[in-house]
Coordinates of C-alpha atoms and ligand atoms in Angstrom, one line a residue:
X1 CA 14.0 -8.6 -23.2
X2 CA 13.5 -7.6 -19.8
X3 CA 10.3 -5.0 -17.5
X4 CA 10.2 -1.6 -18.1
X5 CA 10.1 1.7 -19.7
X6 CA 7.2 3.4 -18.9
X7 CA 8.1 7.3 -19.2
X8 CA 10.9 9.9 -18.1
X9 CA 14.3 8.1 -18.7
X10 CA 14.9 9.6 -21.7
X11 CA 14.2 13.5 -20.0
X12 CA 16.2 12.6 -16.9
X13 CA 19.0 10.9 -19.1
X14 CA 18.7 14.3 -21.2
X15 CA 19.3 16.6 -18.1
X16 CA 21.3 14.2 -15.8
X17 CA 24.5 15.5 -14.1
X18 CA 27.9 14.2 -15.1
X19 CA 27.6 12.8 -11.1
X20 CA 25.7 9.6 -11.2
X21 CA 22.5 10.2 -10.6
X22 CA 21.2 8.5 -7.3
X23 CA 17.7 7.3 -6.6
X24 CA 17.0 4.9 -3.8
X25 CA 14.1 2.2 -3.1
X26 CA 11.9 2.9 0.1
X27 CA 9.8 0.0 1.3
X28 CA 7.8 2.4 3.8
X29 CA 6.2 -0.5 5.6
X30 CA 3.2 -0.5 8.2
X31 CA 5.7 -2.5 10.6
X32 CA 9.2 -2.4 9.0
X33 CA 10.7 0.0 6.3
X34 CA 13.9 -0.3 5.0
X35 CA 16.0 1.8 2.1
X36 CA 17.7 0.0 -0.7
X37 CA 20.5 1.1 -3.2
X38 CA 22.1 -1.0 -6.8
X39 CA 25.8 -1.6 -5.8
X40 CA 27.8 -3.6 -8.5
X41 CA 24.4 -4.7 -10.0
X42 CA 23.3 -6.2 -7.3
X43 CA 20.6 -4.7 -5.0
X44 CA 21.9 -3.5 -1.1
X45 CA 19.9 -2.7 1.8
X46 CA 21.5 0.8 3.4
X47 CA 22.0 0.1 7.6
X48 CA 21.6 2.3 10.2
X49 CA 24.2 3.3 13.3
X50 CA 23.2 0.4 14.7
X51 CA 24.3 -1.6 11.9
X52 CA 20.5 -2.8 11.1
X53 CA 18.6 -2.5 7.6
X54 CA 14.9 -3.4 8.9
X55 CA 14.3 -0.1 10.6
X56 CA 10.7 -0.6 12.9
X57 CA 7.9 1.9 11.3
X58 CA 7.8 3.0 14.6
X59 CA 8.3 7.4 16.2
X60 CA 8.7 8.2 19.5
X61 CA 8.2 11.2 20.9
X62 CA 9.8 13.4 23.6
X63 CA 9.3 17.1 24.5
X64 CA 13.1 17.5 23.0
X65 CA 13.5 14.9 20.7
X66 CA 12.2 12.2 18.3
X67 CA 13.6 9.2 18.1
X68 CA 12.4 6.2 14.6
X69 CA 13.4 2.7 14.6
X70 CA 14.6 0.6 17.1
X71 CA 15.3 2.8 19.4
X72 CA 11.6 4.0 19.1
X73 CA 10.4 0.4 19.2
X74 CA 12.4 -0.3 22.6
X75 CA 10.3 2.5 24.1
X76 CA 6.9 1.0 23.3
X77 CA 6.4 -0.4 26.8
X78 CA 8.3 2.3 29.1
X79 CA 6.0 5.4 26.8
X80 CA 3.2 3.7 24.6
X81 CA 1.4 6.8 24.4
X82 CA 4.2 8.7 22.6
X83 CA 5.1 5.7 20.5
X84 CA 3.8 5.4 17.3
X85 CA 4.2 2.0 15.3
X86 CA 1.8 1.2 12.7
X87 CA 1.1 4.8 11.0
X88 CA 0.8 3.6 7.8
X89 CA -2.6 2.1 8.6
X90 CA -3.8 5.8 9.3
X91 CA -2.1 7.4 6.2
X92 CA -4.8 8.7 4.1
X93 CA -8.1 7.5 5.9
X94 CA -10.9 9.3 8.3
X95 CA -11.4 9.2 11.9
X96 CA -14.2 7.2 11.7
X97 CA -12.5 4.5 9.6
X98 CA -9.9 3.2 12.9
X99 CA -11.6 0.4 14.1
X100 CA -9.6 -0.7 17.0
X101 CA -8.5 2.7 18.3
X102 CA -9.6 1.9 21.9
X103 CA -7.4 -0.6 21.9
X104 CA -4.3 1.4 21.1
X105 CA -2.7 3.3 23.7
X106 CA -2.8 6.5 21.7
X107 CA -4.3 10.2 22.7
X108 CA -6.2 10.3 19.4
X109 CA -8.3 13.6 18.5
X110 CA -10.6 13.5 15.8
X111 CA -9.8 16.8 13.8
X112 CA -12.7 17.5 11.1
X113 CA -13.0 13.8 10.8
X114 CA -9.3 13.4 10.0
X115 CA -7.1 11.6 12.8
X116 CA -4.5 13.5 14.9
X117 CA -2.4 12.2 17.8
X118 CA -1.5 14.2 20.7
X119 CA 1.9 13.9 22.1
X120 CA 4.9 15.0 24.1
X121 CA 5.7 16.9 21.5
X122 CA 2.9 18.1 20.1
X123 CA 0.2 16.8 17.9
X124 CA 0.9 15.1 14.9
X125 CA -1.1 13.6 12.1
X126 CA -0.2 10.4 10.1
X127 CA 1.5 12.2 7.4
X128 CA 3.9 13.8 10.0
X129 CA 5.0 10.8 11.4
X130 CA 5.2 9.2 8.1
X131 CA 7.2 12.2 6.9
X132 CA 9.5 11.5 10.2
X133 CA 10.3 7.6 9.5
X134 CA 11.2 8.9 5.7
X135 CA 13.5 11.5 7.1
X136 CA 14.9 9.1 9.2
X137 CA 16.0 6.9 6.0
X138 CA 17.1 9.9 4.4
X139 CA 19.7 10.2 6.6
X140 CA 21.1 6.8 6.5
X141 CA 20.9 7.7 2.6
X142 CA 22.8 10.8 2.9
X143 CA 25.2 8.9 5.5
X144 CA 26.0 6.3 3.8
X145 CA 26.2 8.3 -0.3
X146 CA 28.2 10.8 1.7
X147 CA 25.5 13.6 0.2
X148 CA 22.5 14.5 0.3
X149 CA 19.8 11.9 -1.7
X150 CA 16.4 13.9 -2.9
X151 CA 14.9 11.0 -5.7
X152 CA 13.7 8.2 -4.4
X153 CA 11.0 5.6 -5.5
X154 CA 8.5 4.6 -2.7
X155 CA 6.6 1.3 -2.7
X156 CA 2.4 1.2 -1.8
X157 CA 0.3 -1.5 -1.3
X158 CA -0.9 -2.4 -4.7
X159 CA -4.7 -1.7 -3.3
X160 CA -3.8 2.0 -1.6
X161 CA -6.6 4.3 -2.6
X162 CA -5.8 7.8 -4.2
X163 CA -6.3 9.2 -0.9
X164 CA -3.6 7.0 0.5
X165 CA -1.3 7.2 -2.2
X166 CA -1.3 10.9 -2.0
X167 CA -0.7 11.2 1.5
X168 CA 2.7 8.8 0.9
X169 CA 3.6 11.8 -1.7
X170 CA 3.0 14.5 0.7
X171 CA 4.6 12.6 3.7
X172 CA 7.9 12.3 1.3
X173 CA 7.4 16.1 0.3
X174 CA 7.6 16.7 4.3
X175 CA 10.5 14.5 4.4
X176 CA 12.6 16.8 1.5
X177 CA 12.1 13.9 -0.7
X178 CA 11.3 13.7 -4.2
X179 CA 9.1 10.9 -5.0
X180 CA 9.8 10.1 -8.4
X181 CA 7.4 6.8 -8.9
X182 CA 5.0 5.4 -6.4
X183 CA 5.4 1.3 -7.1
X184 CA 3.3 -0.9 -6.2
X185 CA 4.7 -3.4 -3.7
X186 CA 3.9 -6.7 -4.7
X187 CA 5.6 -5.9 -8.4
X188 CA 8.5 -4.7 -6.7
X189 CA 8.8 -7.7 -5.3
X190 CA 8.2 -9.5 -8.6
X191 CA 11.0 -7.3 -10.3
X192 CA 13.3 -8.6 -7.4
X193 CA 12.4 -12.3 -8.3
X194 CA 13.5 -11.5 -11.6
X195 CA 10.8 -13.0 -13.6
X196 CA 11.4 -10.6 -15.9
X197 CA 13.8 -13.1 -17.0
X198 CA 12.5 -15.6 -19.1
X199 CA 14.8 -18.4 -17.7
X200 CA 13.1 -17.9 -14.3
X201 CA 9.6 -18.1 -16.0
X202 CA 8.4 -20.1 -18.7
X203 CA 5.9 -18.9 -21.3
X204 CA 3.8 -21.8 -21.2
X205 CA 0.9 -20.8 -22.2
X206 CA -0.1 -18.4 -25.8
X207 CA -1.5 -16.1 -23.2
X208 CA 1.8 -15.7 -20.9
X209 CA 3.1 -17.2 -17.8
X210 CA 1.1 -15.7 -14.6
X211 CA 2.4 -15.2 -10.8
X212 CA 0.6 -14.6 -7.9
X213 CA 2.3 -12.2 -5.2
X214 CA 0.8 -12.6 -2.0
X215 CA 1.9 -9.7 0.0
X216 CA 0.7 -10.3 3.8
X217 CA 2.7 -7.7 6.1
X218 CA 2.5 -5.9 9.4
X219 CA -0.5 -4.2 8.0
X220 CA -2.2 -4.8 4.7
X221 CA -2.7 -7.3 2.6
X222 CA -1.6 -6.9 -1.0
X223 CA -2.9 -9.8 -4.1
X224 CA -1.5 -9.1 -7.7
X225 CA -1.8 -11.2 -10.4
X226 CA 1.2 -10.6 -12.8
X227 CA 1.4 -11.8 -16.5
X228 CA 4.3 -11.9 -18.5
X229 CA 4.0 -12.2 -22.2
X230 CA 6.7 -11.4 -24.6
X231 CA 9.3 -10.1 -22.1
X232 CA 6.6 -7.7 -20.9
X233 CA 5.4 -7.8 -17.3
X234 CA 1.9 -6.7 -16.7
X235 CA -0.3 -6.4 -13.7
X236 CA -3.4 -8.1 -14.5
X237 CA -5.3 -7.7 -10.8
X238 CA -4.9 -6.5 -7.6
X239 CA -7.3 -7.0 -4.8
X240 CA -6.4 -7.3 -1.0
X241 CA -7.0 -5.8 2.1
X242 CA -5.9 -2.4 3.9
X243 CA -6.9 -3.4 6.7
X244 CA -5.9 -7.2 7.3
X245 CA -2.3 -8.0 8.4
X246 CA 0.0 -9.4 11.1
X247 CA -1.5 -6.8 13.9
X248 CA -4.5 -8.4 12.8
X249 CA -3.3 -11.7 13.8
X250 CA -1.5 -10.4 17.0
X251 CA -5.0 -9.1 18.0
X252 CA -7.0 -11.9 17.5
X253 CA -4.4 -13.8 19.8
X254 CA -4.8 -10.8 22.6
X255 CA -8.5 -11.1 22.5
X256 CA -8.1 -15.2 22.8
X257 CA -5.7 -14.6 25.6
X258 CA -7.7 -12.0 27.8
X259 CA -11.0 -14.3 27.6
X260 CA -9.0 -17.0 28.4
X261 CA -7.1 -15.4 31.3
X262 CA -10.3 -13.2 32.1
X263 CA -8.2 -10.6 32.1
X264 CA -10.5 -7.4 31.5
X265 CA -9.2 -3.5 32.1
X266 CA -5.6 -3.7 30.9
X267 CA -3.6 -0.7 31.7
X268 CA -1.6 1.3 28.6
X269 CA 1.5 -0.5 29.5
X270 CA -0.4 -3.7 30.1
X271 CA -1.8 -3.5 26.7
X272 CA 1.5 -3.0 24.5
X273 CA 3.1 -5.7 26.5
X274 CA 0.5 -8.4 25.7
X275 CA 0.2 -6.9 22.2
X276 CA 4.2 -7.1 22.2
X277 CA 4.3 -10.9 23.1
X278 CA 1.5 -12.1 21.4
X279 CA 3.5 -10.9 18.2
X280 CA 6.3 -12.8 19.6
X281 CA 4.3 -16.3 20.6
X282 CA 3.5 -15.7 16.5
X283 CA 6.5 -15.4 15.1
X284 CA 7.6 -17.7 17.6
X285 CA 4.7 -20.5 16.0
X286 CA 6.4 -20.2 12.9
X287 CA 9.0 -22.3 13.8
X288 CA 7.8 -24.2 16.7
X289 CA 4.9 -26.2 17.6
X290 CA 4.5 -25.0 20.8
X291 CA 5.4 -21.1 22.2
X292 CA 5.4 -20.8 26.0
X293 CA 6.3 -17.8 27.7
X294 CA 5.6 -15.6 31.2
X295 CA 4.5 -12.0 31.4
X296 CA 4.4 -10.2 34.7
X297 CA 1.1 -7.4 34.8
X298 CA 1.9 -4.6 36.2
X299 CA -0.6 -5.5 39.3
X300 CA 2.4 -8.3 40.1
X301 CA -0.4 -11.0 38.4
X302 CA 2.0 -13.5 36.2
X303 CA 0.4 -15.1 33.8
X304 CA 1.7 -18.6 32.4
X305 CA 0.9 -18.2 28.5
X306 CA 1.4 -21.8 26.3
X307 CA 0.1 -21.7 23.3
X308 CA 0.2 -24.3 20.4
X309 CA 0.4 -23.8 16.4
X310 CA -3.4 -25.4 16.3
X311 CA -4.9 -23.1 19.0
X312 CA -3.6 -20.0 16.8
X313 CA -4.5 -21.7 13.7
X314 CA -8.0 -21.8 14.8
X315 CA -7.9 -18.4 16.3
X316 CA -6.9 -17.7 12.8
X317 CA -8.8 -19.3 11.0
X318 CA -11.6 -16.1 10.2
X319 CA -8.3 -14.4 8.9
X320 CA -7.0 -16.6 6.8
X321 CA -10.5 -17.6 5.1
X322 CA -11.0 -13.7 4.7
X323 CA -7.6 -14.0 3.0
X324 CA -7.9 -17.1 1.0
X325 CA -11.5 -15.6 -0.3
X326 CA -9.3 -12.3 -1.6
X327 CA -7.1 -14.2 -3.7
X328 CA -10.0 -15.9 -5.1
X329 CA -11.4 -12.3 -5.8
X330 CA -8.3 -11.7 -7.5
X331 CA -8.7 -14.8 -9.8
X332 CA -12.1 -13.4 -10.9
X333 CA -10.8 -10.0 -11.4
X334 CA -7.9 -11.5 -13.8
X335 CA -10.6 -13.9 -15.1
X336 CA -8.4 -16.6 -14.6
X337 CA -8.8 -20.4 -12.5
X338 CA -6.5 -21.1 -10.0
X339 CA -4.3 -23.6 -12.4
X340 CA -3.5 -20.4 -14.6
X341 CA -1.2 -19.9 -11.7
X342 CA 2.8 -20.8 -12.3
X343 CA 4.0 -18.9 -9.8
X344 CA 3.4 -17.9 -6.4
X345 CA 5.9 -15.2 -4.8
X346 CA 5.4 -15.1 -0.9
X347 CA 5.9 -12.0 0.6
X348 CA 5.8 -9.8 3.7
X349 CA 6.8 -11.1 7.5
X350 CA 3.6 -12.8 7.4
X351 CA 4.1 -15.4 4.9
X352 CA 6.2 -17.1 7.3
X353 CA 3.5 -18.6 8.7
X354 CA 3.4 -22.5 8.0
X355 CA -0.4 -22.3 7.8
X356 CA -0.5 -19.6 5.4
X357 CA 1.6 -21.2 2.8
X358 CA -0.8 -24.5 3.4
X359 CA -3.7 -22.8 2.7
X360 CA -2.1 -21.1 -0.7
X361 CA -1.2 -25.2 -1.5
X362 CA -4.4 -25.9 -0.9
X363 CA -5.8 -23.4 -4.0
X364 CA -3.2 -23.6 -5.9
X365 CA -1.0 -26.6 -8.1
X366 CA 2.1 -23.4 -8.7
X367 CA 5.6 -23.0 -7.3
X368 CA 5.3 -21.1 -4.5
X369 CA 9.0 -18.7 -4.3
X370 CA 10.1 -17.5 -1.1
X371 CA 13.7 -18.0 -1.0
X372 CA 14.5 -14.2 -1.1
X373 CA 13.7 -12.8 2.6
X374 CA 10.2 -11.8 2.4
X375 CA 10.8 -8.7 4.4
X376 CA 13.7 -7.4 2.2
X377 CA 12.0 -8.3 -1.4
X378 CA 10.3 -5.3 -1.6
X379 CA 12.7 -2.7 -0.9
X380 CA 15.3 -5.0 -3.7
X381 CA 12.5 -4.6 -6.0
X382 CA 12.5 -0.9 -5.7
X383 CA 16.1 -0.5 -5.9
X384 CA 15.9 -2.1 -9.0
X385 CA 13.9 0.2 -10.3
X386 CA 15.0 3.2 -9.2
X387 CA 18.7 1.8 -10.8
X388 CA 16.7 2.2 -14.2
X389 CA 14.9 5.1 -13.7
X390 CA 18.0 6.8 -12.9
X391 CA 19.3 5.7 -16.1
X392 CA 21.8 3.2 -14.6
X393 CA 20.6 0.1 -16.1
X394 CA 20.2 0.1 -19.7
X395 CA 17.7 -2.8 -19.6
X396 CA 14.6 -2.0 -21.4
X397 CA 11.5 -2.7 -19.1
X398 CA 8.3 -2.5 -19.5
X399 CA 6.1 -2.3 -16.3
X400 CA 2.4 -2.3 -16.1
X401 CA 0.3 -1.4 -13.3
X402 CA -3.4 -1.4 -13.0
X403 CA -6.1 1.1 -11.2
X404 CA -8.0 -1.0 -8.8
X405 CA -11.7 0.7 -9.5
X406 CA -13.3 2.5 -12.1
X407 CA -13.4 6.1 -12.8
X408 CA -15.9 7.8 -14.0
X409 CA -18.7 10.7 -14.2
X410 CA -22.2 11.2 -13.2
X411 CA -24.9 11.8 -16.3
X412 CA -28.3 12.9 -16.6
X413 CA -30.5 10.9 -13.6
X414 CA -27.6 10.4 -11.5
X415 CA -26.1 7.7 -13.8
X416 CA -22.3 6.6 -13.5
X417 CA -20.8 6.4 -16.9
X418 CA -18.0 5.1 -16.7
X419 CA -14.2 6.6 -18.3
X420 CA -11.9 4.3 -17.2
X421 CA -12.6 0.6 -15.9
X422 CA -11.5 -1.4 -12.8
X423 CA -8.4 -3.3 -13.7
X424 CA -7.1 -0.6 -16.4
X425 CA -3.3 -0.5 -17.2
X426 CA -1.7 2.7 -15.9
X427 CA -0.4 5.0 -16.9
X428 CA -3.7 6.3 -18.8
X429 CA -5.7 8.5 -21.0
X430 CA -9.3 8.1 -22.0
X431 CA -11.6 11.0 -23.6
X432 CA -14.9 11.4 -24.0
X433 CA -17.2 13.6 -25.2
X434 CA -20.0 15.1 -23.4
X435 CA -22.8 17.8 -24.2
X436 CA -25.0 20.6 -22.9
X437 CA -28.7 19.6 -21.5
X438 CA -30.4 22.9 -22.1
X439 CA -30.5 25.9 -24.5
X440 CA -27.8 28.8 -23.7
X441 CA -26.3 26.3 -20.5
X442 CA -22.6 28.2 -20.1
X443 CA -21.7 26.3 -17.0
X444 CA -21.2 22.5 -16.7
X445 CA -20.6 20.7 -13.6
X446 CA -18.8 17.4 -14.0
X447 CA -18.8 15.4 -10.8
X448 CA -16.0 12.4 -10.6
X449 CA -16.6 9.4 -9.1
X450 CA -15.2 6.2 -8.1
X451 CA -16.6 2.7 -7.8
X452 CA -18.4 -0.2 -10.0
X453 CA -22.2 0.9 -9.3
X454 CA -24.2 2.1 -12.1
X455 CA -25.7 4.5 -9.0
X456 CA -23.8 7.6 -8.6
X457 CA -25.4 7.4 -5.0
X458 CA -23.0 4.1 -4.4
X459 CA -20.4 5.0 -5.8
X460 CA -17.3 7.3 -3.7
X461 CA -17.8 11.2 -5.1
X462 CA -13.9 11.6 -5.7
X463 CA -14.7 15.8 -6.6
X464 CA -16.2 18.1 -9.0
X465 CA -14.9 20.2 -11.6
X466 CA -16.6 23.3 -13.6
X467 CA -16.5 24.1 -16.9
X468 CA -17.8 27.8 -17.3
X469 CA -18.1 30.4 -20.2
X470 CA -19.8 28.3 -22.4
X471 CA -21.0 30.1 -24.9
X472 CA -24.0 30.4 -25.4
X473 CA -25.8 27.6 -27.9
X474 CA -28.6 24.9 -28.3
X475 CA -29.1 22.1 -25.9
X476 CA -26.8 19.6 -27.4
X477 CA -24.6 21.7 -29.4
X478 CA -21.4 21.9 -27.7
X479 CA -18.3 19.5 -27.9
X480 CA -17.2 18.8 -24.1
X481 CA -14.2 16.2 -24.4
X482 CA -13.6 15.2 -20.8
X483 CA -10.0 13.6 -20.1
X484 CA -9.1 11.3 -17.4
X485 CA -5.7 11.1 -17.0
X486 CA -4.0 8.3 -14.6
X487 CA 0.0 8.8 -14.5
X488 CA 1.8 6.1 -13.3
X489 CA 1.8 6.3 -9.7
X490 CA -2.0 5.8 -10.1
X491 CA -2.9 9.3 -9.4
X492 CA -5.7 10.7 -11.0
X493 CA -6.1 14.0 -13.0
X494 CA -9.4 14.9 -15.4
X495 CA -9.7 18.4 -17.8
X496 CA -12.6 19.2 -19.5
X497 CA -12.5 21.3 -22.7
X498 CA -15.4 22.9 -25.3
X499 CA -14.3 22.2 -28.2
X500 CA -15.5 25.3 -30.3
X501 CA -14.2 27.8 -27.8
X502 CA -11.3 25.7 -26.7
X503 CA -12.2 26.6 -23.0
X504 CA -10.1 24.3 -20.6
X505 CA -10.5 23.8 -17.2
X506 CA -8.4 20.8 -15.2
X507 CA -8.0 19.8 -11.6
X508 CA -5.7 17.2 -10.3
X509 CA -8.1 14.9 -8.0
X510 CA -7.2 15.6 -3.9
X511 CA -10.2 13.2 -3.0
X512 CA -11.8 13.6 0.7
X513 CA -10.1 10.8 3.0
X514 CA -11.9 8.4 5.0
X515 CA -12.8 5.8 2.0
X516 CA -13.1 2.8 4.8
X517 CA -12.5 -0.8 3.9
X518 CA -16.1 -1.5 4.1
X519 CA -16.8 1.6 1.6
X520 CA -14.3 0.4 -1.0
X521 CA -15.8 -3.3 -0.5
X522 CA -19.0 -1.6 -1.0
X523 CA -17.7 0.6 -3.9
X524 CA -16.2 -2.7 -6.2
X525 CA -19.9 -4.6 -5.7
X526 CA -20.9 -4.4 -9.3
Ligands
LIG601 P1 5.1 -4.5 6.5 O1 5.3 -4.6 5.1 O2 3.7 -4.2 6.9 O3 6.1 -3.5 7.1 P2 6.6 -6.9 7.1 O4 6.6 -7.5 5.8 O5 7.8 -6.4 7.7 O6 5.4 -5.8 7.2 O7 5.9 -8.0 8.1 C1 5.7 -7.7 9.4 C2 4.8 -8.7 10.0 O8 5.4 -10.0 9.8 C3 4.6 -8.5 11.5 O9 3.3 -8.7 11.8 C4 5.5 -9.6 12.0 O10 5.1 -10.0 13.3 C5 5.4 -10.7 11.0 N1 6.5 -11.6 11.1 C6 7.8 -11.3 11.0 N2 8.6 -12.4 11.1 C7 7.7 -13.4 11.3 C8 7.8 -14.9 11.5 N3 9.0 -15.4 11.6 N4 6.6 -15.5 11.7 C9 5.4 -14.9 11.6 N5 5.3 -13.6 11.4 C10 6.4 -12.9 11.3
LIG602 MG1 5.5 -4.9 3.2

């Protein structure tokens, strides 16, 4: 038995055209997305004009015209200011949250604490330029299907908050594209590895095999811990970082290089073209010992760069521990030691470096699987699953995912009770019952929240619902049953009903954005 079968198949099957139904795998990636289809069983990566399938994250614009992909990404020295790589670090967060804005050559404005960009053709915020990229692979969709393609399934990081997950949703609705699952990317990847197959991975223990997918990108990175027990595939832990990827690395080499060229007062252009080849001396590390190169400032000063795979190892070296310390979070999370491990699937650009592979090795005994390209895993994954979901494959999966905090609501003394815990498997549905706190009380306010704190203080307030016309009845009396419903793209949705009167009030949760990194490490301190 193979993954999956979590919901619709059965209702799209029931209403599905005699045309076979297409739905296509988007990797929207913080550097590099890329749009996958299931041709003779077998998953295919759909290519632009230009004949390429990794298509830069990256939007330039002009007065007239907007250009995404490469020929956005060859603009990024002439126009910096109009180019925009990287959104997907902005998608669904506050103003306050960008930590490095000053060094990006961007015009941001800070709009009600929500980020906006201003350029040559007007100002955009994240989920516009998201919402351009997506239309962009639309059309190599529609190009290549000969008509137009609407479903598609988009991968997240595993760790993308509700804020950020929605904000994906309404950058696809932009796009005139129907989202039908949000799937998490490391378990795409893990469905492209096929361990789903039980030839690939051996049950060894009573408890199921285990697999680690370390998912270090352009942007984020993304730790799931994956079991698979009787042919079912379950997501046991995520944990990772939203902030912590390949820019990351690329900056800590710019900040080495400008202290050790005393270089201080860069211009725009300056800036993106140091930024540019320290992303090249890196990628160029991953081969070679040694990366040497020549960049001419634009105040005629060349500088002479050399730099060896130590030196950047040891500029690294904060990065890689702050990585290394996640995956250890992620054991705890799945309440596991490191030799549960069997498998480790490498993923994202990233995990070509030799040094990050050495320091998995060093935690772990496990296989470590990177012989599909780590850059194209992702969208294969997706592909495959949109196949199913589309009712093409008649495999029976079973996919898991989990919610990576707890949900719950405040009590009496501002006291978090929780409804449903960090680590549950989605989808979900938990009740519980709640009551009135004085005589005749006809309204009730029920206030959501999201964290691991027994304080509702320290946890993130994700809204507030109200339940009114109450009747009117002892303290205590009423029968509240609150639901918390988590569908599977790990959005939230909670009702509230009084039982005697059957009085029902529901709101899908649209939580506030700006949940920083530091708030959500705050948020999962127990
Ligand atoms: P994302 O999922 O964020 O779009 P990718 O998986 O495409 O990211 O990874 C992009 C990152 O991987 C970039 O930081 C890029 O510089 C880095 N990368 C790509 N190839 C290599 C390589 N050979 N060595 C080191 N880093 C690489
Ligand atoms: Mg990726």
């Amino acid at each position: 038995m193979a993954l999956l079968q979590i919901s619709e198949p059965d209702e799209i099957l029931a209403h599905a055209p005699l045309q076979k139904k297409i739905i296509v795998g988007i990797d929207l990636g913080t550097t590099n997305s890329l749009i996958a289809t299931i041709e003779d069983d077998k998953p295919v990566l759909l290519k632009d004009n230009n004949n390429n399938d990794i298509i830069p994250s990256v939007v330039h614009y002009s007065k007239n015209d907007i250009l995404v992909g490469m020929e956005a990404y060859n603009k990024k020295l002439s126009d910096p200011t109009n180019t925009i790589s990287s959104v997907k670090r902005f998608m669904g967060i506050g103003f306050s949250d960008i930590k490095d804005y000053k060094s990006l050559p961007y015009q941001f404005i800070q709009k009600d604490g929500l980020i906006e960009i201003n350029t040559n053709c007007g100002i955009k915020n994240p989920i516009e330029i998201a919402s351009d990229i997506l239309k962009h692979l639309k059309q190599i969709a529609n190009n290549h299907f000969n008509r137009e393609v609407t479903d598609a399934i988009i991968t997240v990081p595993a760790y993308f908050n509700e804020s950020q997950r929605l904000a994906t949703i309404q950058a696809a609705k932009l796009a005139n594209i129907n989202v039908m699952r949000l799937l998490n990317e490391p378990t795409a990847a893990a469905i492209a590895y096929g361990l789903d197959n039980q030839n690939n991975i051996q049950e060894q223990t009573k408890d199921g095999a285990k697999c680690l997918v370390f998912d270090l990108g352009g942007g984020t990175l993304d730790i799931s811990i994956l079991r698979l027990y009787q042919g079912v595939f379950e997501v046991i832990a995520v944990n990772g970082d939203t902030m912590l990827g390949g820019d990351d690395f690329d900056y800590g080499l710019y900040c080495y290089i400008l202290e050790k060229e005393h270089l201080n007062a860069l211009t725009n252009e300056d800036t993106a073209l140091l930024l540019n080849t320290c992303k090249k001396i890196k990628e160029d590390l991953s081969s070679k010992n040694k990366s040497c190169c020549t960049l001419l400032l634009s105040n005629k000063r060349l500088l002479n760069l050399s730099i060896t795979q130590d030196e950047f190892k040891n500029i690294s070296q904060k990065l890689i521990d702050k990585a290394i310390n996640l995956v250890h979070n992620a054991l705890t999370d799945a309440n596991i030691l490191p030799d549960a491990i069997d498998k480790i699937i490498l993923v994202g650009g990233m995990s070509r470096v030799p040094f990050i592979k050495h320091a998995l090795q060093e935690v772990f005994n496990a296989e470590i699987l990177n012989h599909i390209d780590p850059d194209k895993v992702v969208a294969m994954g997706a592909a495959i699953q949109a196949d199913i979901l589309a009712g093409n494959n008649k495999n029976d999966w079973l996919l898991l995912d989990v919610t990576p905090l707890s949900l719950g609501i405040e009590t009496m003394g501002g006291i978090t009770q929780k409804i449903i815990h960090r680590n549950s498997t989605l989808p979900i549905i938990k009740t519980q019952q709640f009551t009135t706190f004085y005589d005749n009380q006809t309204k009730l306010l029920i206030h959501i929240v999201q964290g691991e704190h027994d304080l509702v203080a320290k946890c993130r307030s994700l809204g507030r619902l109200v339940l009114e016309d109450i009747p009117p009845m002892k303290a205590g009396e009423p029968r509240i049953v609150v639901t918390f419903q988590i569908d599977a793209d790990g959005l939230l949705s909670v009702s509230a009903l009084e039982t005697t009167t059957n009085k029902a009030t529901t709101i899908a949760i649209k939580p506030s954005f700006g949940l920083t990194e530091d708030e959500m490490t705050a948020l999962l301190k127990l």
